[in-house]
Structure formats: structure tokens, C-alpha cells
Short mmCIF file of C-alpha atoms in Angstrom, two decimals:
data_model
loop_
_atom_site.label_atom_id
_atom_site.label_comp_id
_atom_site.label_asym_id
_atom_site.label_seq_id
_atom_site.Cartn_x
_atom_site.Cartn_y
_atom_site.Cartn_z
CA MET L 1 -50.81 66.96 61.93
CA SER L 2 -49.64 68.98 64.91
CA ASP L 3 -47.25 68.86 67.81
CA PRO L 4 -48.34 65.83 69.85
CA SER L 5 -47.48 67.59 73.12
CA LYS L 6 -50.23 70.15 72.45
CA ALA L 7 -53.70 68.63 72.25
CA TRP L 8 -56.38 70.03 69.95
CA ASP L 9 -58.83 72.17 71.92
CA GLY L 10 -62.14 72.51 70.09
CA GLU L 11 -63.53 74.87 72.71
CA GLN L 12 -60.61 77.25 72.25
CA VAL L 13 -61.05 77.15 68.47
CA ARG L 14 -64.76 77.99 68.80
CA LYS L 15 -63.91 80.82 71.21
CA TRP L 16 -61.32 82.18 68.76
CA LEU L 17 -63.82 82.00 65.87
CA GLU L 18 -66.47 83.78 67.95
CA ARG L 19 -64.08 86.56 68.94
CA ARG L 20 -62.90 87.02 65.35
CA PHE L 21 -66.54 87.05 64.21
CA GLU L 22 -67.38 89.86 66.64
CA ALA L 23 -64.22 91.79 65.71
CA SER L 24 -65.04 91.52 62.01
CA ARG L 25 -68.53 92.89 62.64
CA LEU L 26 -67.03 95.89 64.45
CA ASP L 27 -64.49 96.38 61.64
CA GLN L 28 -67.30 96.38 59.07
CA ALA L 29 -69.22 99.02 61.00
CA ALA L 30 -66.12 101.20 61.30
CA ALA L 31 -65.34 100.84 57.59
CA ASP L 32 -68.94 101.63 56.69
CA ARG L 33 -68.77 104.88 58.66
CA ARG L 34 -65.56 105.91 56.88
CA GLY L 35 -67.28 105.67 53.50
CA TYR L 36 -65.95 105.15 49.99
CA GLU L 37 -62.23 104.99 50.79
CA ALA L 38 -62.82 102.11 53.22
CA GLN L 39 -64.67 99.78 50.85
CA ASP L 40 -61.69 97.41 50.69
CA ASP L 41 -61.57 97.25 54.51
CA TYR L 42 -65.29 96.55 54.57
CA ASP L 43 -64.97 93.65 52.10
CA LYS L 44 -62.02 92.23 54.04
CA ALA L 45 -63.97 92.32 57.31
CA ALA L 46 -67.04 90.83 55.59
CA ALA L 47 -64.88 87.98 54.29
CA GLU L 48 -63.57 87.25 57.78
CA GLU L 49 -67.12 87.32 59.13
CA TRP L 50 -68.23 84.86 56.42
CA VAL L 51 -65.41 82.44 57.27
CA CYS L 52 -66.06 82.61 61.01
CA ARG L 53 -69.81 82.21 60.53
CA ALA L 54 -69.27 79.15 58.32
CA LEU L 55 -66.97 77.47 60.83
CA LYS L 56 -67.90 78.59 64.36
CA SER L 57 -70.96 76.42 64.87
CA ALA L 58 -69.75 73.41 62.89
CA ASP L 59 -69.28 70.13 64.74
CA CYS L 60 -65.95 69.67 62.99
CA THR L 61 -64.22 72.05 65.44
CA ASN L 62 -63.93 69.20 67.94
CA GLU L 63 -61.39 67.30 65.82
CA GLN L 64 -58.35 68.78 64.11
CA ALA L 65 -58.53 66.52 61.02
CA ALA L 66 -62.25 67.17 60.49
CA PHE L 67 -61.74 70.92 60.89
CA ALA L 68 -58.89 70.88 58.36
CA GLN L 69 -61.07 68.91 55.93
CA ARG L 70 -63.94 71.41 56.29
CA ILE L 71 -61.56 74.28 55.55
CA LYS L 72 -60.34 72.47 52.41
CA GLU L 73 -63.95 72.01 51.29
CA LEU L 74 -64.64 75.73 51.75
CA ILE L 75 -61.48 76.70 49.83
CA ALA L 76 -62.58 74.45 46.95
CA GLN L 77 -65.94 76.23 46.59
CA ASP L 78 -66.36 78.16 43.35
CA GLU L 79 -68.15 81.13 44.86
CA TYR L 80 -69.27 82.48 48.20
CA LYS L 81 -72.79 83.90 48.36
CA VAL L 82 -73.17 87.11 50.33
CA THR L 83 -74.97 90.43 49.92
CA GLY L 84 -73.92 93.95 50.76
CA ILE L 85 -70.28 93.80 49.66
CA TYR L 86 -68.64 96.20 47.24
CA ASP L 87 -66.47 93.94 45.05
CA ASP L 88 -67.24 90.22 44.60
CA THR L 89 -63.77 89.34 43.32
CA ARG L 90 -62.02 91.10 46.17
CA PHE L 91 -64.39 89.49 48.68
CA GLU L 92 -63.74 85.97 47.32
CA ARG L 93 -59.99 86.59 47.35
CA ASN L 94 -60.20 87.69 51.00
CA VAL L 95 -62.33 84.67 51.95
CA ARG L 96 -59.76 82.31 50.45
CA GLY L 97 -56.98 84.23 52.19
CA HIS L 98 -58.67 83.88 55.58
CA LEU L 99 -59.32 80.19 54.92
CA ARG L 100 -55.64 79.60 54.02
CA LYS L 101 -54.61 81.40 57.22
CA LEU L 102 -56.93 79.16 59.22
CA ALA L 103 -55.62 76.07 57.42
CA LYS L 104 -52.06 76.96 58.46
CA MET L 105 -53.16 77.63 62.03
CA THR L 106 -55.02 74.32 62.11
CA LYS L 107 -52.13 72.34 60.71
CA ALA L 108 -49.70 73.84 63.25
CA ASN L 109 -52.32 73.95 66.04
CA GLU L 110 -51.11 77.46 66.86
CA GLY L 111 -52.64 80.89 67.10
CA PHE L 112 -56.04 80.01 68.53
CA GLU L 113 -54.94 81.25 71.94
CA LYS L 114 -54.62 84.81 70.54
CA THR L 115 -58.06 86.24 71.16
CA LEU L 116 -57.32 89.96 71.17
CA ARG L 117 -59.31 92.02 68.70
CA TYR L 118 -56.33 93.25 66.67
CA GLN L 119 -54.04 90.56 65.35
#
């Protein structure tokens, strides 16, 4: 699934998810302050928060194959329940986009070391 020379690090994945979760919360607050023109940014940040919340405390982060399987299960969901967003369709599209990004990162076992707020 990944480069055998680089071992899967569940702790690093959880740290990355936690940092992205916090960054998405800050992005939502900033978009909320900007008002109507930032509704798309708000929904995008809310989608990232949803993905990180769904995955950060899961036991599957310890194993690469289990984490990849959990991401596939989330992608296959029909809808994602959340309140306070502006456009359900846009939110669901952003959730699936974030999940696909995570699936690629998981498959390659790359990108989890990047913990800066802006990526």
C-alpha cells in the first residue's frame, strides 16, 4: 500500500487530523465573520471539520489498511448529517473531496508530516 521504507505512524496521523480539525474551526470562524460572500469558505471548512472529527478518534488510525477502509466507508455514505451549513450539496461535495484527498495521502503514506495551518 505504501513505500515499505516508511512505516505507518498512527500517532502522526492523529496529530495531523487534530491540527486540521483546529484549523478548520478557525477557518469557519473567519468565514462567519466575513458574512454572505464567505458562505462557500464556511461550508468547505465545515466539511474538513466533519472529516477530521469522524476520523481523529477512530482506532483505525493505527493501521494503514484499516484507515483506508474507514475512509472508503465514509465516501460510500449517502449523506452526511450536520447542522449550521449553508448549502447541503456543496457541503457533501467538499466532504467527499476531503475524503478523497485523505485516501490518496493514506495510500501514498505522505503528507501527514505537514502540520502547518495553511496547506
